[in-house]
Coordinates of C-alpha atoms in Angstrom, one line a residue:
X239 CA -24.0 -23.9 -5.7
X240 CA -20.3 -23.9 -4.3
X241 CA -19.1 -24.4 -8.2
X242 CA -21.1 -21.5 -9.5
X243 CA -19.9 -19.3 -6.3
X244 CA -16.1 -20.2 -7.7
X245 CA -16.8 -19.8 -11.7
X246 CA -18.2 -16.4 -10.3
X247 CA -14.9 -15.7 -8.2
X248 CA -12.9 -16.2 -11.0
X249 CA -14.5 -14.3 -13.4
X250 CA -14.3 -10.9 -11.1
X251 CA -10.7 -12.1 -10.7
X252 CA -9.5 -12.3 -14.2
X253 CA -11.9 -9.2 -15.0
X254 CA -10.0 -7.4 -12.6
X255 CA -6.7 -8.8 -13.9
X256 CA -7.2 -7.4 -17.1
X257 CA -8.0 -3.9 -16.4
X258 CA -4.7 -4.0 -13.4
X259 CA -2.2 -4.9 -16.8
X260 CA -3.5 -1.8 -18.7
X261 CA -3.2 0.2 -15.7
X262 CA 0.3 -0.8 -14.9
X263 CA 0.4 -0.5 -19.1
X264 CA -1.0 3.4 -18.6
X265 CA 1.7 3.7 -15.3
X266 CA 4.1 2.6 -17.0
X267 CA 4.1 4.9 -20.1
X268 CA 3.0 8.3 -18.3
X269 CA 6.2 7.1 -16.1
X270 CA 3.8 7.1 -12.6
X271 CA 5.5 4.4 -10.2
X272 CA 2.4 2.9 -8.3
X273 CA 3.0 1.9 -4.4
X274 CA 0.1 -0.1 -3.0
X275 CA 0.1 -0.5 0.7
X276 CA -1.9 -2.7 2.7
X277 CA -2.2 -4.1 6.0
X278 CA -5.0 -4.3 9.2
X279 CA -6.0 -1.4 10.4
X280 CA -4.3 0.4 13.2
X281 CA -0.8 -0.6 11.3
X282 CA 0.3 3.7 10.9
X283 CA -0.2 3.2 7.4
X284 CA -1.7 6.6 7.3
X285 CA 0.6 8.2 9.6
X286 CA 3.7 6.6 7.3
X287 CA 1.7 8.0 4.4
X288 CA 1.1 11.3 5.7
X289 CA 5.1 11.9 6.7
X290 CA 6.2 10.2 3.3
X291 CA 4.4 12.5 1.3
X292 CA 5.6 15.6 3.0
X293 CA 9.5 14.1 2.2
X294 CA 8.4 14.1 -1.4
X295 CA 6.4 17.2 -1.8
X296 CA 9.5 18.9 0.4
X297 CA 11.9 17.4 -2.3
X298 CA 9.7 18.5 -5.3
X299 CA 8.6 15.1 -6.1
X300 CA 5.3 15.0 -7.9
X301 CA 3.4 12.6 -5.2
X302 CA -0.5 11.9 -5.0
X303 CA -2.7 9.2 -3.2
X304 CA -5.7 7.4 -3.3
X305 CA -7.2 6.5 -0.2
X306 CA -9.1 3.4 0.3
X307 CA -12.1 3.1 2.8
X308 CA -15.9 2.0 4.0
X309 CA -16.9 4.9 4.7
X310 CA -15.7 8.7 5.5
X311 CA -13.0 10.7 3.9
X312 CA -10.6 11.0 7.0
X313 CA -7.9 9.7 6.2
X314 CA -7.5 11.7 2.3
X315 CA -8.7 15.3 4.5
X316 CA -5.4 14.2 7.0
X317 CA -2.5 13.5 4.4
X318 CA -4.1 16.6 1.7
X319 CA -2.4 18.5 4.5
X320 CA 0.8 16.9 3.2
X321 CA 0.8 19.4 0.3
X322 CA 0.1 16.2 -2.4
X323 CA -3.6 15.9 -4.2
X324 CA -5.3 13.1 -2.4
X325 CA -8.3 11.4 -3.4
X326 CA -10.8 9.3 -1.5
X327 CA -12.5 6.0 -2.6
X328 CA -14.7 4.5 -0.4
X329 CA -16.1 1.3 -1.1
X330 CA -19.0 1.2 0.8
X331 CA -18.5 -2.1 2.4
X332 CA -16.3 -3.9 0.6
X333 CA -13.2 -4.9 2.3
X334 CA -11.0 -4.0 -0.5
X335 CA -10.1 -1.4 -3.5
X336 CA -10.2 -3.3 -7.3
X337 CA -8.9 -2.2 -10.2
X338 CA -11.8 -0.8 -11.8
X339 CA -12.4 1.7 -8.6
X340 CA -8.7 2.6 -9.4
X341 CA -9.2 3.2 -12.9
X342 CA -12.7 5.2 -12.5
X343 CA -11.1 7.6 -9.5
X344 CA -8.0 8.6 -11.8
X345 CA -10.4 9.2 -14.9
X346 CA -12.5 12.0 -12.6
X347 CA -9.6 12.9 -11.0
X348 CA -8.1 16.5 -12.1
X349 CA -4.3 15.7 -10.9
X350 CA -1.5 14.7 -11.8
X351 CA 0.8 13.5 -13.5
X352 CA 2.8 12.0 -10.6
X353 CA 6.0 10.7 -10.4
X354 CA 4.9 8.2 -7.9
X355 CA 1.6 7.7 -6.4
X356 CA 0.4 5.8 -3.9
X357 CA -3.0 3.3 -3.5
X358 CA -3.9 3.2 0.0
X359 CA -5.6 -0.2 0.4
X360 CA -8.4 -0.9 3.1
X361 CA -7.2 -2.0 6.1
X362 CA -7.4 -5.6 5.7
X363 CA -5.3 -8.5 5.5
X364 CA -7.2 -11.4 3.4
X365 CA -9.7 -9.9 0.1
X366 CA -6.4 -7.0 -1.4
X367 CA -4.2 -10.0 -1.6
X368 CA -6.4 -11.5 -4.7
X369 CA -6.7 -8.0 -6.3
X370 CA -4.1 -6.6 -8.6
X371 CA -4.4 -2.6 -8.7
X372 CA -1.8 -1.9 -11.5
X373 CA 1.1 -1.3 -9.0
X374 CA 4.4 -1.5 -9.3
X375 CA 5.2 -2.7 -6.0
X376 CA 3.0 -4.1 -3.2
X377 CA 4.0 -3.0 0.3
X378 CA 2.7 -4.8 3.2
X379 CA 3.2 -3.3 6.9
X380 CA 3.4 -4.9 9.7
X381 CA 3.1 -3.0 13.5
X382 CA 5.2 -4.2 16.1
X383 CA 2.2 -4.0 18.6
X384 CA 0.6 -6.9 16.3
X385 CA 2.7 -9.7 17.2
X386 CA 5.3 -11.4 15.1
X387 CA 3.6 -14.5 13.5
X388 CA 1.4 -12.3 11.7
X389 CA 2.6 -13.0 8.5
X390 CA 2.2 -17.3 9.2
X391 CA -1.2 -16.0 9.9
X392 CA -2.1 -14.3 6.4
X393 CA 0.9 -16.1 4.6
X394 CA -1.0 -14.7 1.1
X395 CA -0.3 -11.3 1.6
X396 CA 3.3 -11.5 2.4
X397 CA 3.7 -14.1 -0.4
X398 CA 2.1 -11.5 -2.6
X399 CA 4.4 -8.2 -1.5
X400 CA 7.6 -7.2 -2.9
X401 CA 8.8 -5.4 0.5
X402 CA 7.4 -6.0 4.4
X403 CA 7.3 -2.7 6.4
X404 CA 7.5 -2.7 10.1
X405 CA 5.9 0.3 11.8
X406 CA 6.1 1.9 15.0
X407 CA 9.6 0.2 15.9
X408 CA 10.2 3.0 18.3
X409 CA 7.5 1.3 20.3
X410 CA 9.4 -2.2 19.8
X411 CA 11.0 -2.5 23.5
X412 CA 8.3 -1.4 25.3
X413 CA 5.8 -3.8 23.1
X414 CA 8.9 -6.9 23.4
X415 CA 8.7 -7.2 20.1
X416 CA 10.8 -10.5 19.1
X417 CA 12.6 -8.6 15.7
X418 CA 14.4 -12.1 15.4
X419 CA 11.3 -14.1 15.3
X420 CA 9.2 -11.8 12.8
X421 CA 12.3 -12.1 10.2
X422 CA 11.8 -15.7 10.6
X423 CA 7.8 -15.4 9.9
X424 CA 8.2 -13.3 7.0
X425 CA 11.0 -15.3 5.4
X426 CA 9.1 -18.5 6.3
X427 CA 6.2 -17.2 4.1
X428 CA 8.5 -15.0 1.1
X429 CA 12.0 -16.5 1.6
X430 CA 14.7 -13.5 1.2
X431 CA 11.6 -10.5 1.2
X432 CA 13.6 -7.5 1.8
X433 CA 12.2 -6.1 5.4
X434 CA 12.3 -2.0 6.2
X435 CA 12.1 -1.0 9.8
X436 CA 10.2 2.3 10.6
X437 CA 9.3 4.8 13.1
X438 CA 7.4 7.6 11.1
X439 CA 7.2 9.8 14.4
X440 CA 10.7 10.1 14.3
X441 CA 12.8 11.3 11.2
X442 CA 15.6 8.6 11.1
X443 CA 13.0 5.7 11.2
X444 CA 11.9 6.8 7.7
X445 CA 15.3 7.4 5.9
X446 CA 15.5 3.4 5.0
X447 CA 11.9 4.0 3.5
X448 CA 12.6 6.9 1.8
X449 CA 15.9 5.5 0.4
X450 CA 13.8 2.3 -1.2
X451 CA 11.1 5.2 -2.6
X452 CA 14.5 6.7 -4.0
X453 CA 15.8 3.6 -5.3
X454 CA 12.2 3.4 -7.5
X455 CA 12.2 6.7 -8.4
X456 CA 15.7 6.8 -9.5
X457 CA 16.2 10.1 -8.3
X458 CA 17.6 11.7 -5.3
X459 CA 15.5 12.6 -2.3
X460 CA 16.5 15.7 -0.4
X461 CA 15.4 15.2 3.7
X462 CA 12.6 17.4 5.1
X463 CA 14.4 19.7 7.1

């Protein structure tokens, strides 16, 4: 039984392989860059969403999300206030978004094109590291009120990011949040990952952000007032 439950893993796997390449393929030629983020819940992943897309939207940027999720549309009704179509996928139970959800949303979807849209995993830290959505770029955040061996903990996520995100770093004194010591976890896992430092309550804790969006996007990125 154990064999058949792995021949069965890895044929969802490479299924879902196959349909991420021709959505990075479709991305990639409509010119959409594709920005998954993942991480547990409670991280302000929706919070860094929500003030991102208003920066883009502000600046004319051509932004949308989908929002991953069991159940509700919460999160999509908070950051369509952001001025950027938003659509909701919930999953109803599974612990992460796969590329076929991805690729069924966009096709009853009546948005876009984007210049950049973002894939709002399910707050989880294990099941989105095996699934390939089509992104460009994997983003994993990490809250200072989580602790800093975090990523020695789920080593396969950080392995599997291009960039670590830490969140709520205006709550980093009160929290004692050891920045020294989570450097040292994330390197230990992805040796040299670049590492971005964010408040998204306050405006300069979201310029290094923004300025790594800007760097994808190759364009400038004019502040929100």
């Amino acid at each position: 039984m154990p064999t058949r439950i792995v021949e069965l893993r890895q044929g969802v796997l490479n299924k879902n392989d196959q349909l991420a390449r021709a959505l990075r393929e479709r991305f990639t030629r409509e010119g959409t860059l594709v920005i998954n983020l993942v991480s547990s819940p409670g991280t302000g992943k929706t919070l860094l969403l929500e003030q991102t897309l208003r920066r883009l939207v502000g600046a004319g940027t051509r932004a949308g999300a989908l929002v991953g999720d069991l159940e509700t549309d919460n999160d999509a009704r908070r950051l369509a206030a952001s001025g950027a179509p938003v659509r909701q996928i919930n999953t109803h139970g599974r612990c992460h978004l796969e590329a076929e959800m991805i690729g069924q949303h966009l096709d009853a979807w009546q948005a876009g094109p984007f210049d950049v849209l973002f894939i709002e995993n399910v707050g989880n830290l294990v099941c989105p590291s095996s699934y390939d959505l089509g992104e460009h770029h994997r983003v994993v955040l990490l809250s200072v009120t989580e602790g800093e061996d975090k990523p020695l903990k789920y080593p396969t996520i950080f392995n599997s990011a291009d960039v670590a995100v830490i969140t709520k770093y205006d709550l980093a004194a009160a929290c004692e949040f050891d920045d020294a010591a989570a450097m040292a976890s994330i390197h230990a896992v992805r040796p040299g990952m670049r590492i971005l430092r964010t408040s998204a309550r306050s405006a300069p804790g979201l310029d290094a952000w923004m300025a790594w969006i800007d760097e994808r996007l190759g364009r400038v990125i004019v502040p929100a007032p």
